[in-house]
Amino acid sequence: MGAYILRRLLLILPTLLGIMIVNFTLTQFVPGGPIEQIIAQLEGNGDVFESFSGGGAESDTSFEAETGYIGGRGLPPDLIEDLQVQFNFARIVCEPGYTGKPDVKVKECSAERIPAMERFLRMLWDYMRFDFGESYFRSVGVLELVLEKLPVSLTLGLWSVLLIYLVSIPLGVRKAVKDGTPFDTWTSTAIIVAYAIPGFLFAILLLVLFAGGSYWRIFPLRGLTSDGFEDMTLIGQALDYLWHIALPVIAYSISGFAGLTFLTKNSFLDQIKMQYVVTAKAKGLSERRILYGHVFRNAMLIVISGFPALFISIFFGGSLIIETIFSLDGLGRLGFEAAVARDYAVIFGTLFFFGLIGLVVGIISDLMYVFVDPRIDFSSRET
């Protein structure tokens, strides 16, 4: 088992490398960039996308033509080159014999574009030293930002998965026992309808109904804590936190019940048809003891195998929209804001941690297999 875990841990490195290569390559073809964001703000457009549709003459500097960045009307070329150097898209090169301070405003110096491959290799070297850079627009280290926002997304994801398992597993077992009955039919209809509702639409519905939108103001509209949270007792803080996360967790979970419930039901139905169940019934064992003493362990193997996919789908797919709707300051919202602002350092950092979490959760899933059924041996399994 130890050798298998070691192989899986070693595979994390090439997998993360592949993720970084794909992400870095995509950013080279996406329109806009941090420089254009600043240019758009300086021109009064407010957003880079308006500069694409607003027209106007482009700066005729050769550097901008080479890099593909749209120049600003009325902005001096040396200002744009300064920005390029500041964001590490270029470096200052001076003529031989020049001994002064390198500056693009000096006629002996100019900005030279750094090739994409060199920038990527430099980023890899920094990541190997756990240096994830600094946000372009927040003047805060990326690692510090990620560590600040990550607990919000992780806790919401874990609470949502816990809720899904607490509801879906008992419901799936009950549906297997009552297969073909009216209970099985109407519960299937209910969870299919819930699955069909988009998470963001359900989140808005919850806000309208229960957060003071048009009906009842039962739950808070935004945030994870109330004013004066630090002055509350420990129990008061726990209750306040649960009060705030109730709606986001329900919105996260609504589409996750269907898959796990049907997976549990089908897994139990397969096991109930096995010979050992028939033998247990012949010995006079109660239905409850057969289900939870014999069938449960075998049926849970396939259910546990779905844990990584469920957690990652909620963590990746739900965090962006749900955190934005409920104004939760988590990793998904951070990544969304970074993507809009073209804050490449933060984009690479958040995607790196998203990928790392997904890979670690996959290893945890294998360990849970062994915990549920010690007969499973990964030591002889080829990776």
Steps between C-alpha positions, in 0.01 A plus 500: 500500500785736583661446159169573326447823693857604419438443128180705518681782679774500237237520224376828649804684364457418127124551531543848647757573230245407234238723664742793503599446136136499388408806708805699392442414134136603514583840645721571200195488270235663720429861396602768743746504783594690814664774295182555301297510821710789628491676161120471491475651848739782413294579191182507705345188344497321832543155352728343245214355297366845428836589347456217250162626382564872545722539198763769482852508367752260635843609612751446225791393722683198368499342843120498516477362149738222596323403823145544373395745772270782403655836567324790663403817320696788643708279727875538460673187365750496787211471749373189323851356491535573872186299562636214291816492710306530825290195416802300382394486137814687400845596627702818458797471264752783475765571240858382572695754702197652669568521876191678625186358653303281255188692405286493187477879517871515418575492130783248552256246650189328369263221598559156352228240498568187705416187297206295628716191553743692718215644706354151546832350609549786741155435644581130543818585686309737729231239567764243590614743771137559608518854367165563331561865433290801587161608380522763226225717645486421874870528590461185709678169460302233312571238767373733768183566300436132435555401863263776605219396263549122494336419838172657385476283188622186676255525788205570269599205280542264794172605663322450167649153446413407859139609447478308171632180660278531808191531279587288196635182664199433730266604219675272251485205739131562561431524128679170446284332763184663361595453135199541271270640770334844494766621746771410249312675219429834666843529662661432161286774346593745775876449477497509118319833511756625753781381276353687203497833685821699436682577822518875436125515426419312818733731693312805371169332589624442855603864529161619376307271732704490819749789498265796483465511122121505479369271775672401827821637649608188686862469389768766439557629150881480484815413684590222744474687830297776657621830643640448846593139427818529708300601810270193486543188709638187337151353465370829366775513240426143388128573466568827318732322257245224432231766453711669232604187311154339493388646166836470320540137607147413384566673167829311467333166579174509308635339184717246681224290655393325181829337402592367843145386582464294181856371536423380853171345395645311204798385704272357770272337243802324347615376839154389612490254208826335613505147638632602841187711556277203417700287743471764773123512455482121517680512834225726635698824529292818517478728198671782690794279597537371144491850350731674744707207622577330166375693197605844616877439496502351150255752359688798645813430296355640180335785693832602656663492157270787401619723786784674307282570199220634721729720709691635201182567299360703789830665584576599139158537344308658785754719671524761224129580458376430852775702667428790269123491561533480879798742511728240659867583489628160388739353248240473223413868519870589517566301181204662324613852589855415393377367166297814434794724593748274314702471820712215366697442819180437697344295218798263487512480879132415549499243219815344645335458839174377345697231315703410808187459712342277235803272487527474878129418530550215252768347723276540805229312312732201456584504870129496580464189285747319724334635813161364393634167374850403627504213249579749224872511427646775284859389547494277192297743288677666208452874479 
